[in-house]
XYZ file of C-alpha atoms in Angstrom:
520
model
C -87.308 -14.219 -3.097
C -87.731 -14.475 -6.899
C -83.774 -13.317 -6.936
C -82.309 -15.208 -4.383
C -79.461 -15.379 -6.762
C -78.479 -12.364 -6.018
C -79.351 -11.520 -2.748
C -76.367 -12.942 -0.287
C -73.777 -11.923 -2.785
C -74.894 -8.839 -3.990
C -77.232 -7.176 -1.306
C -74.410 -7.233 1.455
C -72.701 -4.677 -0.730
C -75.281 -1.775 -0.762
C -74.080 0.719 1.547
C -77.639 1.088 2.861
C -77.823 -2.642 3.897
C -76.312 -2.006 7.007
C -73.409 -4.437 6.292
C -69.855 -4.085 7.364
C -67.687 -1.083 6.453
C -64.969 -3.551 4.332
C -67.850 -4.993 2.154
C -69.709 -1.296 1.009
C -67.458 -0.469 -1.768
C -67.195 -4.456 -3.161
C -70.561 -3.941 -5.657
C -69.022 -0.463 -6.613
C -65.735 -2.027 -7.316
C -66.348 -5.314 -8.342
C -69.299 -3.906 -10.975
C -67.038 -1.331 -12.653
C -64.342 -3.205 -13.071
C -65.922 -4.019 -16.863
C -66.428 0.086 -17.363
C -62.938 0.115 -16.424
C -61.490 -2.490 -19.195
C -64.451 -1.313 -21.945
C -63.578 2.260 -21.370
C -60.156 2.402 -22.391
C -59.785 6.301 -22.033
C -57.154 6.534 -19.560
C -54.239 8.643 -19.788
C -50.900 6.979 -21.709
C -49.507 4.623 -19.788
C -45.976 5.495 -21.745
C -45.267 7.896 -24.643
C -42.670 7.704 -27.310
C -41.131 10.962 -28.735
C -41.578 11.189 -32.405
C -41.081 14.967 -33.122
C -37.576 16.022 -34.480
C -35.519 19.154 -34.016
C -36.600 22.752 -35.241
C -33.682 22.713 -37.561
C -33.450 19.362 -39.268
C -34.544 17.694 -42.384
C -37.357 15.447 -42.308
C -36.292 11.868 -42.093
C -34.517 10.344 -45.215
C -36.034 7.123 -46.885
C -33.637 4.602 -45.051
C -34.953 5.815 -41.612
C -38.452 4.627 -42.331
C -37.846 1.737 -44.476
C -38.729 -2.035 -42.954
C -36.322 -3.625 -44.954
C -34.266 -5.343 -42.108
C -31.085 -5.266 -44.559
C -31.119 -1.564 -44.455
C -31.938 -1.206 -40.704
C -29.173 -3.835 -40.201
C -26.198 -1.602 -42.369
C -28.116 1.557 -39.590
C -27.477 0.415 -36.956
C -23.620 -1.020 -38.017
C -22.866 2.445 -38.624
C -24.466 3.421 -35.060
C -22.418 0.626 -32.990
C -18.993 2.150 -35.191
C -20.067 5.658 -34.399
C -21.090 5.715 -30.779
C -18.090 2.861 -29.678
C -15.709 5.293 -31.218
C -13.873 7.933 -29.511
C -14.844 10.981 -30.994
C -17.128 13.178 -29.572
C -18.688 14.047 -33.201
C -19.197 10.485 -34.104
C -20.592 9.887 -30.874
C -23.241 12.295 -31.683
C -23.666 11.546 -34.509
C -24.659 7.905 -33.702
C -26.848 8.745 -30.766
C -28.576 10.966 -33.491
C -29.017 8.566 -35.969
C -30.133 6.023 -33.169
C -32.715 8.420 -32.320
C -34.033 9.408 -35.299
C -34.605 5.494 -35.848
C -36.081 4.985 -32.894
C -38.577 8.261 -33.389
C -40.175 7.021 -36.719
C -43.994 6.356 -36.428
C -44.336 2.564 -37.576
C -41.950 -0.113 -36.232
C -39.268 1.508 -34.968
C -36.466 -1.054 -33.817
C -36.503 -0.962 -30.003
C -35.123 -4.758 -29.684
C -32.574 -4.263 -32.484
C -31.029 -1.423 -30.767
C -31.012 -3.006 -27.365
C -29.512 -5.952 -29.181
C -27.352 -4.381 -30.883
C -25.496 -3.572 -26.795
C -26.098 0.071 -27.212
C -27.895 1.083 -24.176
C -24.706 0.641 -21.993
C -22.870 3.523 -23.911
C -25.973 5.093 -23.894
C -26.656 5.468 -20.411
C -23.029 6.487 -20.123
C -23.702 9.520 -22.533
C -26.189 11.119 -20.016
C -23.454 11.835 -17.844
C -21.102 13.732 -20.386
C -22.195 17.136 -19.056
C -19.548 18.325 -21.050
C -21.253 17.395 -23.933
C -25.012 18.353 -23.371
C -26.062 17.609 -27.420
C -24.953 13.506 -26.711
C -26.551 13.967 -23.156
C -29.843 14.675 -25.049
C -29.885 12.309 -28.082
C -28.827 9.880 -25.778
C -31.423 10.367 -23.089
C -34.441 11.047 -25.920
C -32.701 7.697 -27.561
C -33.327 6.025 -24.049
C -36.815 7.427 -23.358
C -37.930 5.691 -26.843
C -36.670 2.423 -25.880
C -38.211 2.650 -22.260
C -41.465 3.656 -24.294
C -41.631 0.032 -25.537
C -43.088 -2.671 -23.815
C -41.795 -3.983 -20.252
C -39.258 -5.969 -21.884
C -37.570 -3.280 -23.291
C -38.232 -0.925 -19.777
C -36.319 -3.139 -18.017
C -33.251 -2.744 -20.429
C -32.769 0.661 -19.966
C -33.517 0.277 -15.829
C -31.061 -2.701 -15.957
C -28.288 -0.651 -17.565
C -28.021 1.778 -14.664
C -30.500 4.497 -16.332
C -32.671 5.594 -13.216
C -29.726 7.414 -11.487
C -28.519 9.399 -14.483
C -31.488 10.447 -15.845
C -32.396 11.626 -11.706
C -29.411 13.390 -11.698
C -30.089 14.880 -15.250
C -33.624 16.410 -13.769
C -31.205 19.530 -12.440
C -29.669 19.925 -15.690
C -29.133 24.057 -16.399
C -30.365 22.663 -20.210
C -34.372 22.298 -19.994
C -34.852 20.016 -22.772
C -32.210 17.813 -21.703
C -33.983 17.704 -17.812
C -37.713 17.486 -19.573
C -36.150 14.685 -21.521
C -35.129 12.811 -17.888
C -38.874 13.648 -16.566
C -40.106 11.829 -19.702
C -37.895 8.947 -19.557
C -38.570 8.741 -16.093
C -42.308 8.861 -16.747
C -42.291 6.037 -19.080
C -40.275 4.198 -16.710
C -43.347 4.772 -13.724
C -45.627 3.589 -16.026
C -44.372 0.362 -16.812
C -45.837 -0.963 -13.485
C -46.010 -0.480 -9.648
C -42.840 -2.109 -9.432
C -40.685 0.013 -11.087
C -42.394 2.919 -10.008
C -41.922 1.724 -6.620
C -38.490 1.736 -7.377
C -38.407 5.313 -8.525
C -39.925 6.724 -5.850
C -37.332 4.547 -3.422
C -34.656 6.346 -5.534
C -36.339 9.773 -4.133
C -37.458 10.832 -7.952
C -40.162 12.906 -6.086
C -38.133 15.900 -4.497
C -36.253 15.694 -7.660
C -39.482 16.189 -9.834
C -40.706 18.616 -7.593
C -37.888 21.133 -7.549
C -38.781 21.658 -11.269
C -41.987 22.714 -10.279
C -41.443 26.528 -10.975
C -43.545 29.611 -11.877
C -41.811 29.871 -14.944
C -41.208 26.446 -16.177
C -42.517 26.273 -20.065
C -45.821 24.554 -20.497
C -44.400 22.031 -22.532
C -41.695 21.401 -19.857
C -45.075 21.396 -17.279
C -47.294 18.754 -19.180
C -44.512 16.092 -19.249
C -43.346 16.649 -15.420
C -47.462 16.556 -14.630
C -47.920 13.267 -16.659
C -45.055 11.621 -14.986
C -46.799 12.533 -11.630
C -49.534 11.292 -12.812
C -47.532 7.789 -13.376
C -45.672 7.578 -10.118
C -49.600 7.943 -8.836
C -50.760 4.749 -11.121
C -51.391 1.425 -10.322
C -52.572 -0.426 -7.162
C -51.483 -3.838 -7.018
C -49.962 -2.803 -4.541
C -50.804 1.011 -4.241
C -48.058 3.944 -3.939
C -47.237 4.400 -0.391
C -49.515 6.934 1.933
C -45.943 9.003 2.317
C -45.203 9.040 -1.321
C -49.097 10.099 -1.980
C -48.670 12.885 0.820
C -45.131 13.993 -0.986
C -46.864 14.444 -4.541
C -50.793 15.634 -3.574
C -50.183 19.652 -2.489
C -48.077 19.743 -6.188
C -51.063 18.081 -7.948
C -53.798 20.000 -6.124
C -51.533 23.173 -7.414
C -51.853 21.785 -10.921
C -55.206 21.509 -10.593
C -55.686 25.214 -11.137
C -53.239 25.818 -13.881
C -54.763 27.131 -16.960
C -52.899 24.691 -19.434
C -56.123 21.792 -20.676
C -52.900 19.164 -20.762
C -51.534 19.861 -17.341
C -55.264 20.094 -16.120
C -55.743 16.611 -17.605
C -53.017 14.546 -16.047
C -53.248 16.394 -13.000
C -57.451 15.006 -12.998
C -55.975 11.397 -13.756
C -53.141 11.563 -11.082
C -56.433 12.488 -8.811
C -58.565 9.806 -10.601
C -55.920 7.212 -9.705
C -54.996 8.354 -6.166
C -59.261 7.717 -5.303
C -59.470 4.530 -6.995
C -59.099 2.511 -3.829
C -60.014 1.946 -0.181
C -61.723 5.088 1.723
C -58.743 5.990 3.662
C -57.064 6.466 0.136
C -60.579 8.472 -1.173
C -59.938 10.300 2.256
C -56.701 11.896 1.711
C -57.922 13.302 -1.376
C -60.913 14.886 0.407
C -58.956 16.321 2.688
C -57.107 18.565 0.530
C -60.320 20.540 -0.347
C -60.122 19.540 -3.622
C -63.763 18.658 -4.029
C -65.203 22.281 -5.299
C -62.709 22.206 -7.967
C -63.202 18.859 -9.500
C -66.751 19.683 -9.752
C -65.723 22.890 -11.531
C -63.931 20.805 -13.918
C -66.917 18.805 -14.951
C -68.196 21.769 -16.841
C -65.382 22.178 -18.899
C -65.487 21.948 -22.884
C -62.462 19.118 -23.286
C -63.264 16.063 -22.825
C -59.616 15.402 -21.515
C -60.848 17.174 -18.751
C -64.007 16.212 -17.968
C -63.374 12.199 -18.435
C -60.984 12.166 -15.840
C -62.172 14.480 -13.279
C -65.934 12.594 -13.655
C -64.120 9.424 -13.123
C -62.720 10.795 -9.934
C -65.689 12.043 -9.177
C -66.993 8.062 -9.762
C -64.760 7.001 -7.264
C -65.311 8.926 -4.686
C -69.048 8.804 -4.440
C -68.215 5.113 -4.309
C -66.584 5.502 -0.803
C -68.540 6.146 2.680
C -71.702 7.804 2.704
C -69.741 10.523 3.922
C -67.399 11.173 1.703
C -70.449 11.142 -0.735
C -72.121 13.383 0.951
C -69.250 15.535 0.437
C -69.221 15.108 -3.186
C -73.104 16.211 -3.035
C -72.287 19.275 -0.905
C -69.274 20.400 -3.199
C -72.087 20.492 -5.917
C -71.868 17.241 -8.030
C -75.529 16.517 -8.716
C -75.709 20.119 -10.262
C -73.116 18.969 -12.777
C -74.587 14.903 -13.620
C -77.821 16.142 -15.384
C -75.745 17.659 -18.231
C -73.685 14.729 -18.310
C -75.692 12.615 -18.302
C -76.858 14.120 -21.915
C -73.990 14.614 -23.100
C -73.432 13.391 -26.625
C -70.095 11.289 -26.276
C -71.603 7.863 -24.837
C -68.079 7.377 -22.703
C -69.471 10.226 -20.384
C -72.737 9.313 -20.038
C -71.276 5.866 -18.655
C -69.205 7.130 -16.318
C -72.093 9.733 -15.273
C -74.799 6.364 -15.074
C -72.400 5.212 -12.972
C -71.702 7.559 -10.306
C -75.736 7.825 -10.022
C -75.787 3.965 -9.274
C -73.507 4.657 -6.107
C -75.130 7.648 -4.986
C -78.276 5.558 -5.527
C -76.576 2.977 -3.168
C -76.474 5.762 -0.633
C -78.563 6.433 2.255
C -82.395 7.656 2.002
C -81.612 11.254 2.026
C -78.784 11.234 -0.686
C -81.634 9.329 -2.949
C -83.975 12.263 -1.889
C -81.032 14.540 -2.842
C -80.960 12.764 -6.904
C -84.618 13.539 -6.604
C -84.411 16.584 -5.510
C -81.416 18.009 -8.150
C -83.819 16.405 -10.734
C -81.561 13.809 -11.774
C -84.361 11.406 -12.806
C -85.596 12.250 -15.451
C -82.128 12.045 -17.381
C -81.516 8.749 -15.407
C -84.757 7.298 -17.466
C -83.714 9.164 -20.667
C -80.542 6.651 -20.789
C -82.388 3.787 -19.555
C -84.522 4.187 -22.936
C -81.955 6.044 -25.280
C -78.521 5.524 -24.162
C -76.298 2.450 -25.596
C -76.533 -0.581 -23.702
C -73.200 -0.037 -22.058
C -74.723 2.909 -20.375
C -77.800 1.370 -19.670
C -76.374 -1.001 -17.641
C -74.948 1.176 -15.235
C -78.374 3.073 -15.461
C -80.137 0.318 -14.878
C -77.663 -0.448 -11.803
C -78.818 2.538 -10.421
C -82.499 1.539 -10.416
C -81.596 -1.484 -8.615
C -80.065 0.455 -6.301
C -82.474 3.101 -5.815
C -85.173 0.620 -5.102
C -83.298 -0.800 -3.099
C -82.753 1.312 -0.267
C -85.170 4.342 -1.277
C -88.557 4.814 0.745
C -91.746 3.803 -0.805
C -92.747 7.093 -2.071
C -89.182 7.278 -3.469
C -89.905 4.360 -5.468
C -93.382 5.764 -6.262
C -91.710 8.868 -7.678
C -89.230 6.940 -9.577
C -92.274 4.873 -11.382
C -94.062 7.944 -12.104
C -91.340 9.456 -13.960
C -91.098 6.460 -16.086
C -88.607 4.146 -14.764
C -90.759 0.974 -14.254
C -91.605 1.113 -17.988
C -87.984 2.104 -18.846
C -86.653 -1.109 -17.229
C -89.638 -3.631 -18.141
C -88.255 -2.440 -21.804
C -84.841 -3.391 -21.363
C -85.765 -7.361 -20.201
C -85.537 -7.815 -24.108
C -81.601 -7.745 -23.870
C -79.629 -10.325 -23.895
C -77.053 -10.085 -21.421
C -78.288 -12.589 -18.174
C -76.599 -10.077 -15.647
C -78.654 -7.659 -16.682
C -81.740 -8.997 -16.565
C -81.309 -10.454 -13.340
C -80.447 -6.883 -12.596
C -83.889 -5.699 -13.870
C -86.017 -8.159 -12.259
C -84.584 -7.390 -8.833
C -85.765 -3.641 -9.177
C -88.762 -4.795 -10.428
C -88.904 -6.763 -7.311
C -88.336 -4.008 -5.048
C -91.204 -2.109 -6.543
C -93.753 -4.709 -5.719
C -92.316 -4.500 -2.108
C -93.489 -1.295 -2.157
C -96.588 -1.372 -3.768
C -97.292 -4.078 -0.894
C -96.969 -1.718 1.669
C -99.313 0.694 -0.356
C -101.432 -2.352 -0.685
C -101.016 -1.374 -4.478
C -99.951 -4.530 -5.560
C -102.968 -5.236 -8.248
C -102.564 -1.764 -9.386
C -99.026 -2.499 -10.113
C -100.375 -6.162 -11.829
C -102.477 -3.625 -14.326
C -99.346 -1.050 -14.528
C -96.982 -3.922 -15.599
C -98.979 -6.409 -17.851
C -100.039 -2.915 -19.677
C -96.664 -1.546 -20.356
C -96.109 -5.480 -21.915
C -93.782 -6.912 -18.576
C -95.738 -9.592 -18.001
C -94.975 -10.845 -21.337
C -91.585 -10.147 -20.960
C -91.355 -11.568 -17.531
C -93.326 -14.525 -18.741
C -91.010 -14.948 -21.689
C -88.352 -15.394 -19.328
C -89.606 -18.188 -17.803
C -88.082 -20.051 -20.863
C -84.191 -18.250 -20.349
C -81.518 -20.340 -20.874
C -79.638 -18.902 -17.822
C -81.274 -20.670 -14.944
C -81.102 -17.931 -12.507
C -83.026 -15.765 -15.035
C -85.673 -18.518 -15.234
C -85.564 -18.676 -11.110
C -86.501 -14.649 -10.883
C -88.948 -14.698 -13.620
C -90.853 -17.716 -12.412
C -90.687 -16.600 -8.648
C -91.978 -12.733 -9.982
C -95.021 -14.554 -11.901
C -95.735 -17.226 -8.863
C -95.853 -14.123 -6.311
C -97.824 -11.110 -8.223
C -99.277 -12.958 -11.438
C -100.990 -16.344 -10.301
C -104.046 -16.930 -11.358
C -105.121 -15.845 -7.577
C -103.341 -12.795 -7.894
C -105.255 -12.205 -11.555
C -108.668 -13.065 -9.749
C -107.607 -10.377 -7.127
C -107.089 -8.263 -10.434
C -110.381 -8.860 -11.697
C -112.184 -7.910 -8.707
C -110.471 -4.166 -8.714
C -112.973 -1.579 -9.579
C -110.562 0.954 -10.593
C -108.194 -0.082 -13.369
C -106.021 3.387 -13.707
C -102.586 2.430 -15.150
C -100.752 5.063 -13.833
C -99.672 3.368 -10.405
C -100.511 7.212 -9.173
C -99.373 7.421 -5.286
C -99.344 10.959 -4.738
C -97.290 11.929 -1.665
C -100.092 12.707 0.832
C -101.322 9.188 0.267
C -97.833 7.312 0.693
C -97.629 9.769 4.608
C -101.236 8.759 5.627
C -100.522 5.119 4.941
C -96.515 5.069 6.255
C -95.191 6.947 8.766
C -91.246 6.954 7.991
């Protein structure tokens, strides 16, 4: 085989090979685990609280100076003020600690934690007889925790997780949406620590804010910490902790805030990112109609995250794909697939390549919703981040699709789309190419159309290309061109050219003829 390369590793991962259950999802996986670092677009791992209060001045000079001298004589007066033992001073540190700590550039995280605060802090937050130093201290702590792990750990080390749980059922809502924002910087630091929440049961707490007539505001940062404690999988959040969470998320789902509707997507996004039995737990929930729904909104908060769950799932069983194809999702991928931010027509490339890794009848199905024709738009217009994943889905079309799948793929312009794209320079890639190029001779030898496809090929300029290959500096590259050219382009395969009457270019296999020659 001219990509032997490939084959062992790669082939056993098409769902269609036939291969076992563990190994179907490794090509999805393992290939989109560069869409996942390029992409970038996921929701904030931790967010720092720069606003100030309705009623004060904007910050004064010394507040957003980076002279370290002035920060220095700051934060002298805010060890004096919050060590002393009035209540006004007290405040009045926490306040000035605060504002510090809310200023855009550079605010000093590790000079306040240095500076011992955090202790007296942490004790603040339970000073319910004081609820203004319970809030400037707990906004105080959330912009530490906002910092990097380093400075996450500080505030968990100094006892915060309890307090800020118990502050959750404060009677004052911004002090308790202050806890489920600390708290949500604190999941997002890592699975560890939001292991650790959730061990602390921070989920019924969360949850019993969940009311009818909690403020939007209030809503968005409870449904982004949700979203957190659903994050990370090394390991993943445990099945009972996902079961706890999913009814409240699947309730977000249909709130008519775009913020809520976003994190709630991403907590989705994140819970699917995994094994089947994880995608399965989702599906169960009914949730499939909606997310589709959500594909067609305007924000692009939105749609990137419930396309990206979307992604996931059709990268499970063929089942749970088929799902995703019942609930509508190959109604929504044409538009998406032209859609003009380049981030979405990645993600959309991609969940074609593992539908395209599907069964027969789910590549009928791409067919069928007309999802071709956009597929070879990006393979000729999209940027090449895209066109990798489109050209992914060639691969995999060819792969496993019947031959008068493959003939309806070249007739709508994908052979020529592809032979373009051997130009690039990327060696995965074009290893990627050749092997759908590949596949279509297989089929053209069962048509007995192989010197047709000889014509097709060296006219559309891939036999230069192919030949030009021959002289790659990736060796594998040099392997697939050079066994392509030994098996279709010797010079006994050119005589077997020369002796074909009819020379049409057009590789035309109508339907009737592919039936009469194949019975599938």
């Amino acid at each position: 085989m001219p990509t032997e390369n490939l084959s062992d590793k790669r082939m056993a991962k098409f769902k269609n090979k036939g291969k076992e259950p563990t190994k179907m999802r490794e090509r999805r996986v393992a290939e989109c685990v560069e869409l996942r670092k390029a992409q970038k677009v996921e929701s904030i791992l931790k967010r720092r609280n720069i606003s100030s209060q309705p009623d004060e001045e904007p910050l004064s000079p010394e507040f957003n100076t980076d002279n370290q001298q002035v920060i220095s004589v700051t934060i002298q007066e805010i060890i004096a003020n919050v060590n002393s033992d009035c209540p006004e001073k007290q405040t009045q540190g926490c306040q000035t600690a605060r504002k510090l700590l809310s200023r855009e550039r550079n605010p000093p995280l590790k000079e306040i934690v240095d500076a011992g605060l955090l202790s007296r802090f942490v004790e603040f937050l339970s000073r319910n007889d004081n609820p203004t130093l319970q809030f400037e201290a707990a906004w105080s702590l959330t912009n530490v925790a906002s910092g990097t792990s380093w400075h996450t750990q500080q505030v968990v080390e100094h006892g915060a997780v309890p307090a800020f749980i118990a502050l959750l059922a404060s009677p004052m809502l911004n002090i308790s949406e202050q806890a489920v924002w600390a708290l949500g910087n604190i999941a997002g630091d890592g699975p560890s620590y939001r292991d650790a929440l959730i061990d602390c049961n921070v989920i019924p707490a969360l949850l019993a804010r969940l009311t009818p007539d909690a403020p939007a505001g209030y809503l968005r940062n409870l449904t982004w910490t949700l979203s957190n404690l659903c994050r990370n999988k090394n390991p993943f959040p445990r099945f009972s902790a996902v079961q706890q969470m999913l009814p409240s998320i699947i309730q977000l789902l249909h709130h008519s805030d775009k913020s809520v509707l976003s994190d709630a997507c991403w907590a989705i996004s994140y819970l699917t990112d995994g094994p089947n039995e994880r995608i399965d737990v989702v599906i169960k929930t009914g949730i499939l109609p909606r997310l589709v729904e959500l594909l067609g909104f305007e924000e692009l908060a939105v749609v990137t995250p419930a396309l990206r769950s979307i992604g996931n799932i059709v990268s499970g069983s063929d089942l749970q794909t088929q799902m995703a194809i019942d609930a509508g999702v190959l109604n929504a991928l044409p538009k998406l697939m032209r859609h003009p931010k380049p981030s979405i027509q990645k993600e959309a490339a991609w969940a074609v390549s593992n539908i395209a890794a599907g069964p027969r009848q789910q590549i009928q199905q791409l067919i069928t919703c007309g999802l071709l024709a956009p597929l070879v738009d990006l393979l000729k217009n999209a940027d090449f981040k895209t066109q990798r994943e489109a050209v992914w889905a060639v691969t995999n079309y060819t792969s496993g699709g019947t031959v008068e799948q493959v003939v309806q793929l070249v007739k709508c312009g994908g052979l020529e789309a592809i032979l373009n794209l051997l130009a690039v320079k990327d060696a995965k890639t074009v290893l990627v190419i050749l092997d759908a190029v590949n596949n279509i001779f297989l089929a053209a030898e069962k048509l007995g159309e192989v010197e047709k496809l000889c014509l097709l090929v060296e006219e559309m300029g891939g036999l230069d290309r192919i030949e030009l290959l021959q002289n790659h500096e990736n060796n594998a590259v040099y392997r697939a061109a050079q066994g392509l050219i030994e098996k279709y382009f010797s010079e006994n395969g050119e005589d077997e050219c020369l002796k074909t009457e009819d020379t049409e270019t057009d590789f035309v296999l109508g339907a009737t003829e592919v039936q009469r020659r194949f019975d599938f």
